[in-house]
Coordinates of C-alpha atoms and ligand atoms in Angstrom, one line a residue:
M1 CA -24.1 -11.9 -3.9
T2 CA -27.5 -13.4 -4.2
D3 CA -29.3 -10.1 -4.4
T4 CA -26.7 -7.9 -6.1
K5 CA -27.6 -6.9 -9.6
T6 CA -25.9 -9.4 -11.8
A7 CA -24.6 -9.5 -15.3
P8 CA -27.8 -10.7 -16.9
E9 CA -30.0 -8.6 -14.7
V10 CA -28.1 -5.4 -15.6
A11 CA -28.3 -6.4 -19.3
G12 CA -32.1 -6.6 -18.8
A13 CA -32.6 -10.3 -18.6
A14 CA -34.7 -11.8 -15.7
A15 CA -32.3 -14.4 -14.4
I16 CA -30.4 -13.7 -11.3
T17 CA -27.0 -15.4 -10.7
P18 CA -24.7 -14.4 -7.9
V19 CA -21.8 -13.6 -10.2
I20 CA -20.0 -10.3 -10.0
S21 CA -18.6 -9.1 -13.4
H22 CA -15.7 -7.1 -14.6
W23 CA -17.1 -3.8 -15.8
I24 CA -15.6 -2.7 -19.1
E25 CA -16.9 -0.1 -21.5
G26 CA -19.9 0.7 -19.4
R27 CA -21.2 -2.8 -19.0
P28 CA -20.6 -6.1 -17.3
V29 CA -18.3 -8.7 -18.9
E30 CA -19.5 -12.3 -18.9
V31 CA -17.2 -14.8 -17.3
L32 CA -17.1 -18.6 -17.1
P33 CA -17.7 -20.1 -13.7
E34 CA -14.3 -21.7 -13.8
Q35 CA -12.7 -18.2 -14.0
T36 CA -14.2 -17.2 -10.7
G37 CA -13.5 -17.5 -7.0
P38 CA -15.8 -17.5 -4.0
V39 CA -17.0 -14.5 -2.1
Y40 CA -17.9 -15.0 1.6
D41 CA -20.3 -13.4 3.9
P42 CA -18.1 -13.4 7.0
A43 CA -21.1 -13.3 9.4
S44 CA -22.4 -16.6 8.1
G45 CA -19.2 -18.1 6.7
Q46 CA -21.2 -19.0 3.6
V47 CA -20.3 -18.4 -0.1
I48 CA -22.7 -15.8 -1.3
A49 CA -21.2 -14.9 -4.8
R50 CA -18.5 -15.6 -7.3
V51 CA -16.0 -13.0 -8.4
P52 CA -13.9 -13.3 -11.6
R53 CA -10.1 -13.8 -11.4
G54 CA -9.0 -11.3 -14.0
G55 CA -5.4 -11.1 -15.4
A56 CA -3.5 -9.5 -18.2
D57 CA -6.2 -10.1 -20.8
E58 CA -8.9 -8.2 -18.9
V59 CA -6.5 -5.4 -17.9
D60 CA -5.4 -5.0 -21.6
R61 CA -9.0 -4.8 -22.6
A62 CA -9.9 -2.3 -20.0
V63 CA -6.9 -0.1 -20.8
A64 CA -7.6 -0.2 -24.5
V65 CA -11.2 1.1 -24.0
A66 CA -10.0 3.6 -21.4
A67 CA -7.4 4.9 -23.9
E68 CA -10.1 5.2 -26.6
A69 CA -12.5 7.0 -24.3
F70 CA -9.8 9.4 -23.1
P71 CA -9.7 12.2 -25.8
A72 CA -13.5 12.8 -25.7
W73 CA -13.6 12.8 -21.9
R74 CA -10.6 15.1 -21.7
D75 CA -12.2 17.5 -24.2
M76 CA -15.7 17.5 -22.7
P77 CA -16.6 21.0 -21.4
L78 CA -16.0 21.1 -17.7
I79 CA -19.6 22.0 -16.9
A80 CA -20.9 19.0 -18.7
R81 CA -18.4 16.8 -16.9
S82 CA -19.4 18.3 -13.6
H83 CA -23.1 17.5 -14.3
I84 CA -22.2 13.8 -14.5
F85 CA -20.6 14.1 -11.1
F86 CA -23.7 15.8 -9.7
N87 CA -25.8 12.9 -11.1
F88 CA -23.4 10.4 -9.6
R89 CA -23.5 12.2 -6.2
E90 CA -27.3 12.0 -6.2
L91 CA -27.4 8.4 -7.2
L92 CA -24.8 7.5 -4.6
Y93 CA -26.8 9.3 -1.9
R94 CA -30.0 7.7 -2.9
N95 CA -28.3 4.2 -2.9
R96 CA -26.3 4.8 0.3
E97 CA -28.2 2.2 2.3
E98 CA -27.9 -0.4 -0.4
M99 CA -24.2 0.3 -0.8
A100 CA -23.8 0.0 3.0
R101 CA -25.6 -3.3 3.1
L102 CA -23.3 -4.7 0.4
I103 CA -20.3 -3.5 2.4
T104 CA -21.6 -5.2 5.6
Q105 CA -22.4 -8.4 3.7
N106 CA -18.9 -8.6 2.2
H107 CA -16.7 -7.1 4.9
G108 CA -18.7 -7.8 8.2
K109 CA -18.5 -4.3 9.6
T110 CA -21.7 -3.0 11.3
F111 CA -24.3 -1.4 9.0
P112 CA -24.0 2.1 10.7
D113 CA -20.3 1.9 10.3
A114 CA -20.7 0.9 6.6
L115 CA -23.2 3.8 6.1
A116 CA -20.7 6.2 7.7
E117 CA -18.1 4.9 5.2
V118 CA -20.3 5.7 2.3
M119 CA -21.0 9.2 3.6
R120 CA -17.2 9.8 4.0
G121 CA -16.7 8.7 0.4
L122 CA -19.5 11.0 -0.7
E123 CA -17.6 14.0 0.7
T124 CA -14.8 13.5 -1.9
V125 CA -17.4 13.0 -4.7
E126 CA -18.8 16.4 -3.6
F127 CA -15.3 17.9 -3.7
A128 CA -15.0 16.6 -7.3
C129 CA -18.4 18.1 -8.3
G130 CA -16.6 21.5 -8.0
L131 CA -14.1 20.4 -10.6
P132 CA -14.3 23.6 -12.8
S133 CA -12.8 25.6 -10.0
Q134 CA -10.4 22.8 -8.8
L135 CA -8.8 22.6 -12.2
A136 CA -8.1 26.4 -12.5
G137 CA -4.5 27.3 -13.2
M138 CA -2.5 30.4 -12.4
N139 CA -2.4 33.5 -14.6
T140 CA 0.3 36.2 -14.3
P141 CA -0.1 38.9 -17.0
N142 CA 2.8 41.1 -17.9
V143 CA 5.8 39.1 -16.7
S144 CA 7.7 41.0 -19.4
T145 CA 6.7 43.7 -21.9
G146 CA 3.7 42.3 -23.7
V147 CA 4.3 38.8 -22.3
D148 CA 1.9 36.9 -20.1
A149 CA 2.5 33.6 -18.2
F150 CA 0.0 31.0 -17.1
T151 CA -0.3 27.4 -16.1
L152 CA -2.6 24.7 -17.4
R153 CA -3.6 21.5 -15.6
Q154 CA -4.1 18.7 -18.0
P155 CA -5.1 15.1 -17.4
L156 CA -2.5 12.3 -17.8
G157 CA -4.6 9.7 -19.8
V158 CA -5.4 6.2 -18.5
T159 CA -4.9 6.0 -14.7
A160 CA -5.4 3.1 -12.3
A161 CA -6.5 2.5 -8.7
I162 CA -5.7 -0.6 -6.6
T163 CA -7.7 -0.7 -3.4
P164 CA -7.9 -2.9 -0.2
F165 CA -10.8 -4.9 1.3
N166 CA -11.4 -2.7 4.3
F167 CA -13.1 0.3 2.8
P168 CA -14.7 -0.9 -0.4
A169 CA -16.5 2.4 -1.0
M170 CA -14.7 5.2 0.8
V171 CA -11.1 4.5 -0.2
P172 CA -11.8 4.1 -4.0
M173 CA -13.9 7.3 -3.7
W174 CA -10.8 9.1 -2.4
I175 CA -9.1 8.3 -5.7
Y176 CA -11.3 7.9 -8.8
P177 CA -13.5 11.0 -8.4
I178 CA -10.4 13.2 -8.5
A179 CA -8.8 11.2 -11.4
L180 CA -12.0 11.4 -13.4
A181 CA -12.8 15.0 -12.5
A182 CA -9.3 16.0 -13.8
G183 CA -10.2 14.4 -17.2
N184 CA -8.4 11.1 -16.9
T185 CA -10.0 7.7 -17.6
M186 CA -9.7 4.9 -15.0
V187 CA -9.1 1.2 -14.5
W188 CA -10.0 0.2 -10.9
K189 CA -8.9 -3.1 -9.4
P190 CA -10.9 -3.5 -6.1
S191 CA -10.3 -6.2 -3.5
S192 CA -12.2 -9.3 -4.6
H193 CA -13.2 -9.8 -0.9
T194 CA -15.5 -6.8 -1.0
C195 CA -16.6 -6.7 -4.6
G196 CA -20.4 -6.1 -4.1
A197 CA -19.9 -2.4 -3.4
A198 CA -17.5 -2.1 -6.4
Q199 CA -20.1 -3.5 -8.7
L200 CA -22.8 -1.0 -7.5
Q201 CA -20.4 1.9 -7.9
A202 CA -19.7 0.9 -11.6
E203 CA -23.5 0.6 -12.2
L204 CA -24.1 4.0 -10.7
W205 CA -21.5 5.7 -12.9
T206 CA -23.1 4.2 -16.0
E207 CA -26.6 5.4 -14.8
A208 CA -25.1 8.8 -14.1
G209 CA -24.3 9.2 -17.8
L210 CA -20.5 8.7 -17.7
P211 CA -19.4 7.9 -21.2
D212 CA -18.6 4.2 -21.8
G213 CA -14.9 3.3 -21.2
V214 CA -14.1 6.2 -18.9
F215 CA -14.5 4.0 -15.7
N216 CA -13.6 0.3 -15.8
V217 CA -13.4 -2.3 -13.1
V218 CA -11.3 -5.4 -13.3
Y219 CA -11.2 -8.0 -10.4
G220 CA -8.3 -10.2 -9.6
G221 CA -5.2 -10.6 -7.5
R222 CA -1.5 -10.6 -8.1
E223 CA -1.8 -11.3 -11.9
A224 CA -4.2 -8.3 -12.4
V225 CA -2.0 -6.0 -10.3
T226 CA 1.1 -7.0 -12.2
A227 CA -0.6 -6.4 -15.5
I228 CA -1.6 -2.8 -14.3
V229 CA 1.9 -2.1 -13.0
E230 CA 3.6 -3.3 -16.2
H231 CA 1.1 -1.8 -18.7
P232 CA 2.8 0.8 -20.8
D233 CA -0.4 2.8 -21.4
I234 CA -1.2 3.4 -17.7
K235 CA 0.3 6.7 -16.7
A236 CA -0.4 6.8 -13.0
I237 CA -1.4 4.5 -10.2
Q238 CA -2.8 5.1 -6.7
F239 CA -2.5 2.1 -4.5
V240 CA -4.0 1.6 -1.0
G241 CA -3.2 -1.6 0.9
S242 CA -0.4 -3.3 2.7
T243 CA 3.2 -2.0 2.8
K244 CA 4.4 -5.3 1.1
V245 CA 2.2 -5.0 -2.0
G246 CA 2.4 -1.2 -2.0
T247 CA 6.2 -1.2 -2.1
Y248 CA 6.1 -3.6 -5.1
V249 CA 3.6 -1.4 -6.9
Y250 CA 5.5 1.7 -6.2
Q251 CA 8.9 0.4 -7.1
E252 CA 7.9 -1.4 -10.3
G253 CA 5.6 1.4 -11.4
V254 CA 8.1 4.2 -10.9
K255 CA 10.8 2.1 -12.7
R256 CA 8.4 2.1 -15.7
G257 CA 8.1 5.9 -15.6
K258 CA 4.6 6.0 -14.0
R259 CA 3.4 8.4 -11.3
V260 CA 2.7 6.2 -8.3
G261 CA 1.3 6.9 -4.8
S262 CA 1.1 4.0 -2.3
Y263 CA -0.7 4.5 1.0
T264 CA 0.1 1.5 3.1
S265 CA 0.0 -0.3 6.5
A266 CA -0.1 1.4 9.9
K267 CA 0.4 0.9 13.6
N268 CA -1.1 4.0 15.3
A269 CA -0.6 5.0 18.8
M270 CA -2.5 7.4 21.0
L271 CA -0.6 9.2 23.8
V272 CA -2.6 9.6 27.0
L273 CA -1.4 12.2 29.6
P274 CA -2.4 11.9 33.3
D275 CA -4.6 15.1 33.0
A276 CA -6.8 13.6 30.2
D277 CA -10.5 13.2 30.7
M278 CA -10.2 9.4 31.3
E279 CA -13.9 8.5 30.7
Q280 CA -13.7 10.2 27.2
T281 CA -10.3 8.7 26.6
A282 CA -11.5 5.1 27.4
D283 CA -14.5 5.5 25.1
A284 CA -12.2 6.8 22.4
A285 CA -9.6 4.0 22.8
V286 CA -12.1 1.2 22.8
A287 CA -14.1 2.6 19.8
S288 CA -11.0 3.2 17.8
G289 CA -9.2 -0.1 18.6
F290 CA -12.2 -2.4 18.1
G291 CA -14.5 -0.5 15.7
S292 CA -14.7 -2.4 12.4
A293 CA -12.9 -5.3 14.2
G294 CA -9.7 -3.2 14.2
E295 CA -9.6 -3.5 10.4
R296 CA -9.0 0.3 9.9
C297 CA -5.7 1.8 8.9
M298 CA -6.4 4.7 11.2
A299 CA -7.4 2.6 14.3
Q300 CA -5.3 3.4 17.4
T301 CA -3.9 0.0 18.3
L302 CA -1.5 1.1 20.9
V303 CA -2.4 3.3 23.9
I304 CA 0.7 4.9 25.4
A305 CA -0.2 5.9 28.9
V306 CA 2.1 8.4 30.6
G307 CA 2.7 8.2 34.4
D308 CA -0.3 7.1 36.3
A309 CA -2.6 7.5 33.3
G310 CA -2.4 3.7 32.7
A311 CA -3.6 2.8 36.2
K312 CA -6.6 5.2 35.8
L313 CA -7.4 4.1 32.2
R314 CA -7.2 0.4 32.4
P315 CA -10.2 -0.4 34.6
L316 CA -12.3 2.0 32.5
M317 CA -11.2 0.3 29.3
E318 CA -11.9 -3.2 30.8
E319 CA -15.4 -2.2 31.7
R320 CA -16.1 -1.0 28.2
V321 CA -14.6 -4.0 26.6
G322 CA -16.9 -6.2 28.7
R323 CA -19.9 -4.4 27.4
L324 CA -19.1 -4.7 23.7
K325 CA -21.7 -6.6 21.7
I326 CA -20.3 -8.8 18.9
G327 CA -22.5 -10.3 16.2
P328 CA -23.5 -10.0 12.6
G329 CA -23.1 -6.5 11.3
M330 CA -26.7 -6.2 10.1
D331 CA -28.0 -6.9 13.6
E332 CA -29.3 -4.0 15.6
G333 CA -27.1 -2.8 18.5
V334 CA -24.0 -4.7 17.5
D335 CA -20.7 -2.9 18.2
M336 CA -18.4 -5.2 16.3
G337 CA -18.9 -7.7 13.4
P338 CA -16.8 -10.6 12.3
I339 CA -13.3 -10.6 10.8
Y340 CA -13.5 -10.3 7.1
S341 CA -12.0 -13.8 6.2
A342 CA -11.3 -17.1 7.9
E343 CA -7.6 -16.8 7.0
H344 CA -7.3 -13.4 8.5
R345 CA -9.0 -14.6 11.7
A346 CA -6.4 -17.3 12.0
S347 CA -3.6 -14.8 11.5
V348 CA -5.0 -12.5 14.2
I349 CA -5.2 -15.5 16.6
E350 CA -1.6 -16.2 15.9
W351 CA -0.7 -12.6 16.8
I352 CA -2.6 -13.0 20.1
D353 CA -0.6 -16.3 20.8
K354 CA 2.6 -14.4 20.0
G355 CA 1.7 -11.5 22.3
E356 CA 1.2 -13.9 25.2
A357 CA 4.4 -15.7 24.4
E358 CA 6.3 -12.4 24.3
G359 CA 5.1 -11.6 27.8
A360 CA 2.4 -9.1 27.3
E361 CA -0.3 -9.2 30.0
L362 CA -3.5 -10.6 28.6
V363 CA -6.4 -8.6 30.2
A364 CA -9.1 -9.7 27.8
D365 CA -8.8 -12.7 25.5
G366 CA -10.9 -12.7 22.3
R367 CA -9.9 -16.2 21.2
P368 CA -12.6 -18.3 22.9
F369 CA -15.5 -16.1 21.6
T370 CA -18.1 -17.8 19.6
C371 CA -21.2 -16.3 18.1
E372 CA -24.1 -18.5 19.1
D373 CA -26.5 -17.3 16.4
S374 CA -23.9 -17.7 13.7
P375 CA -21.4 -20.5 14.7
D376 CA -19.8 -20.7 11.2
G377 CA -19.1 -17.0 10.9
F378 CA -15.5 -15.6 11.2
F379 CA -16.0 -14.1 14.6
L380 CA -13.4 -13.3 17.2
G381 CA -13.7 -11.5 20.5
V382 CA -11.7 -8.5 21.5
T383 CA -8.3 -8.8 23.0
L384 CA -6.7 -6.2 25.4
F385 CA -3.1 -6.5 26.3
D386 CA -1.3 -4.5 29.0
N387 CA 2.4 -3.9 29.5
V388 CA 3.2 -4.1 25.8
T389 CA 6.8 -3.0 25.2
P390 CA 8.6 -1.7 22.1
D391 CA 10.8 -4.8 21.8
M392 CA 7.7 -7.0 21.2
E393 CA 6.5 -7.9 17.7
I394 CA 2.9 -7.1 18.7
Y395 CA 4.2 -3.6 19.3
R396 CA 6.1 -3.2 16.0
E397 CA 3.9 -5.0 13.5
E398 CA 0.4 -4.3 12.2
I399 CA -2.1 -6.9 13.3
F400 CA -5.2 -5.4 11.6
G401 CA -7.6 -7.1 14.0
P402 CA -9.4 -6.4 17.4
V403 CA -6.2 -6.4 19.4
L404 CA -5.3 -3.3 21.5
G405 CA -2.2 -2.9 23.6
I406 CA -1.5 -0.6 26.5
V407 CA 2.1 0.6 26.7
H408 CA 3.5 2.6 29.7
A409 CA 5.9 5.6 29.5
D410 CA 7.3 7.6 32.4
T411 CA 7.1 11.0 30.7
F412 CA 5.6 12.8 27.7
D413 CA 9.0 12.8 26.1
E414 CA 9.4 9.1 26.3
G415 CA 5.9 8.5 24.9
L416 CA 6.6 11.0 22.0
R417 CA 9.9 9.3 21.3
M418 CA 8.2 5.9 21.1
I419 CA 5.8 7.2 18.5
N420 CA 8.5 8.9 16.5
E421 CA 10.7 5.9 16.5
H422 CA 8.0 3.5 15.2
Q423 CA 8.5 2.2 11.6
Y424 CA 4.9 3.3 10.7
A425 CA 3.6 6.8 10.6
N426 CA 0.0 7.1 9.5
G427 CA -2.3 8.6 12.3
T428 CA -1.7 9.4 15.9
A429 CA -3.5 11.2 18.7
I430 CA -3.0 12.9 22.1
F431 CA -5.5 12.9 24.9
T432 CA -4.9 15.7 27.3
T433 CA -6.6 18.8 28.8
D434 CA -3.2 20.7 28.6
G435 CA -3.2 23.0 25.5
G436 CA 0.5 23.5 25.7
A437 CA 1.2 19.7 25.7
A438 CA -1.2 19.3 22.7
R439 CA 0.6 22.1 20.8
R440 CA 4.0 20.5 21.5
F441 CA 2.7 17.2 20.3
K442 CA 1.3 18.6 17.0
M443 CA 4.6 20.4 16.4
E444 CA 7.0 17.5 17.3
V445 CA 5.3 14.3 16.4
E446 CA 6.6 12.8 13.1
V447 CA 3.2 11.4 12.0
P448 CA 1.2 13.4 9.5
M449 CA -2.4 12.9 10.6
I450 CA -3.0 14.0 14.2
G451 CA -5.9 14.0 16.6
V452 CA -6.2 16.1 19.7
N453 CA -8.8 14.3 21.8
V454 CA -9.9 12.7 18.5
P455 CA -9.0 9.1 18.2
I456 CA -9.4 8.5 14.4
P457 CA -8.2 11.7 12.8
V458 CA -9.2 11.0 9.2
P459 CA -9.2 14.4 7.5
A460 CA -12.4 15.7 5.9
G461 CA -13.0 14.4 2.3
Y462 CA -11.9 17.7 0.7
M463 CA -8.5 17.7 2.5
S464 CA -5.6 15.5 1.7
F465 CA -4.9 12.1 3.3
T466 CA -1.4 10.9 3.7
G467 CA 1.2 9.0 5.6
S468 CA 5.0 8.7 5.9
K469 CA 7.8 6.2 6.6
A470 CA 6.5 2.7 6.0
S471 CA 2.9 4.0 5.8
A472 CA 3.3 5.7 2.4
L473 CA 5.5 5.9 -0.7
G474 CA 5.4 8.8 -3.1
D475 CA 5.6 12.5 -2.8
L476 CA 2.0 13.5 -2.8
A477 CA -1.0 12.8 -0.6
M478 CA -4.4 11.4 -1.8
R479 CA -7.4 13.7 -2.4
G480 CA -7.6 17.4 -1.9
E481 CA -5.1 19.7 -3.6
D482 CA -2.5 17.0 -3.8
G483 CA -5.0 14.7 -5.5
I484 CA -5.5 17.2 -8.2
R485 CA -1.7 17.7 -8.6
F486 CA -1.2 13.9 -8.7
F487 CA -3.7 13.4 -11.5
T488 CA -2.7 16.3 -13.7
Q489 CA 0.3 17.4 -15.7
Q490 CA 1.0 21.1 -15.2
K491 CA 2.0 23.1 -18.3
M492 CA 3.6 26.5 -18.0
V493 CA 2.9 28.8 -21.0
T494 CA 4.8 32.0 -21.7
E495 CA 2.9 34.0 -24.4
R496 CA 3.8 37.2 -26.3
Ligands
LIG501 P1 -3.4 -6.0 0.4 O1 -2.1 -5.3 0.3 O2 -3.4 -7.5 0.7 O3 -4.3 -5.8 -0.9 C1 -4.4 -4.5 -1.5 C2 -4.7 -4.7 -3.0 O4 -3.6 -5.4 -3.6 C3 -5.9 -5.5 -3.2 O5 -6.6 -5.0 -4.4 C4 -5.4 -6.9 -3.5 O6 -6.2 -7.7 -4.4 C5 -4.0 -6.7 -4.1 N1 -3.0 -7.7 -3.7 C6 -3.0 -8.5 -2.6 N2 -2.0 -9.3 -2.6 C7 -1.3 -9.1 -3.7 C8 0.0 -9.6 -4.3 N3 0.6 -10.5 -3.7 N4 0.4 -9.0 -5.4 C9 -0.3 -8.0 -6.0 N5 -1.4 -7.5 -5.6 C10 -1.9 -8.0 -4.4 O7 -4.2 -5.2 1.6 P2 -5.6 -5.6 2.2 O8 -5.4 -6.8 3.1 O9 -6.7 -5.6 1.2 O10 -5.9 -4.3 3.1 C11 -5.3 -4.1 4.4 C12 -4.1 -3.3 4.4 O11 -4.4 -2.0 3.8 C13 -3.6 -2.9 5.8 O12 -2.2 -3.1 5.8 C14 -4.0 -1.5 6.0 O13 -3.2 -0.8 6.9 C15 -3.9 -1.0 4.6 N6 -4.7 0.2 4.4 C16 -4.0 1.4 4.3 C17 -4.8 2.6 4.1 C18 -4.0 3.9 4.0 O14 -4.7 4.9 3.6 N7 -2.8 4.0 4.4 C19 -6.2 2.6 4.0 C20 -6.8 1.3 4.1 C21 -6.0 0.1 4.3

């Protein structure tokens, strides 16, 4: 990134080179140019930085310093640990616009969307600031004559986070604040596509006074992930990304005795009943399906319309789709930025081709779109299909792009059954004015994060975030109470 703080700059030198660095023991690690790969600005299609391709050596080094830093961090009085979190919270808030700018530059999402992402991550940092009370155990005096029982929550040691490209600040901030607050040390492997925000987060932790070695960042792909999964000194891993990679991380990690949580791919559907407020529902469907170019695991990418809801909703959605402004994410008034990479753009186009070949009705076609101001950017228009059916691949599989499908169901029960029979179970929503129908939906839908007239029901940062079926592996959710349980070992003491 041409204007990101770089290794020499952080070290105090004047030169600025657009090279992102691994961050080990509280400082950047110099890398040779041949050990790096390109980072693109998807809005311009230009290479704007280089990012290192780390592997087993870098992971070994990061784990070694994290292991060394662990005892002192574990034993630091909670209030002192908490002060560092308050410092980080302040620095993050002060640098929120810079963080958002880096996200937009690497990912392509609009600046207001990127800023909202930073603020959602901040919520979990604030939850972690209250760590002295979050870590309290249970105490039961007098379980027998002169005998008391209590529980302790203790950190595990070196832990790891492996995160996706699409939320380079929010998703890691759902993981590492909890791990660190609980007294663990951390090796984080972000997505190389969106490394600018990762670099800034590492710098802010050092500035906040976090002891060296507690928080380390290693960039890389398969080799770095394999090294994390196989490293004997890493006790726990939280992974967020695709089901394919998440299943590998979960199975290989668990086989080696690690605690692993994998939060993975999704295909979310919103159920629209004929009594819904259709204007509000159309706004919600279009914002949810096309916001962030559909590259959100909680986007609703299927709209299941019951009875005549589809006939009412479709023209309202078409009208809104026609008004969407697509362009560089830093431009004012833009609703949707580019796709994050050229390869992914090609993959989304293949999915649109497939949807057409499968017989879905193409209402709006995003393929011919070009951005006049930025012809080399990875832009794609929005695609709306109608008459999508459960036998189609575009119904069953995650596309992770600006492609929304309308599906028709005759009854509430049929729509509910479609959602419950889908392989993925991440988020869902119902749009209705009938409180009874909404209650039945909440009780009977087999998807854990539910919106009632809310299209993207991401729980607040101090609550847990989860998934089931092919959308999550592991027994505990991320963040909140489950996050504390995941990152601590409980001990039960019986004392005479
Ligand atoms: P991805 O699975 O390609 O990458 C995730 C991480 O794994 C990255 O750090 C990446 O560098 C690494 N990785 C990629 N390929 C690998 C391989 N072959 N071997 C080992 N490691 C590898 O996912 P992505 O494309 O970065 O992110 C999009 C996916 O993430 C979507 O499926 C989306 O639904 C999912 N996601 C899920 C949640 C959730 O909470 N459930 C949140 C955000 C994104």
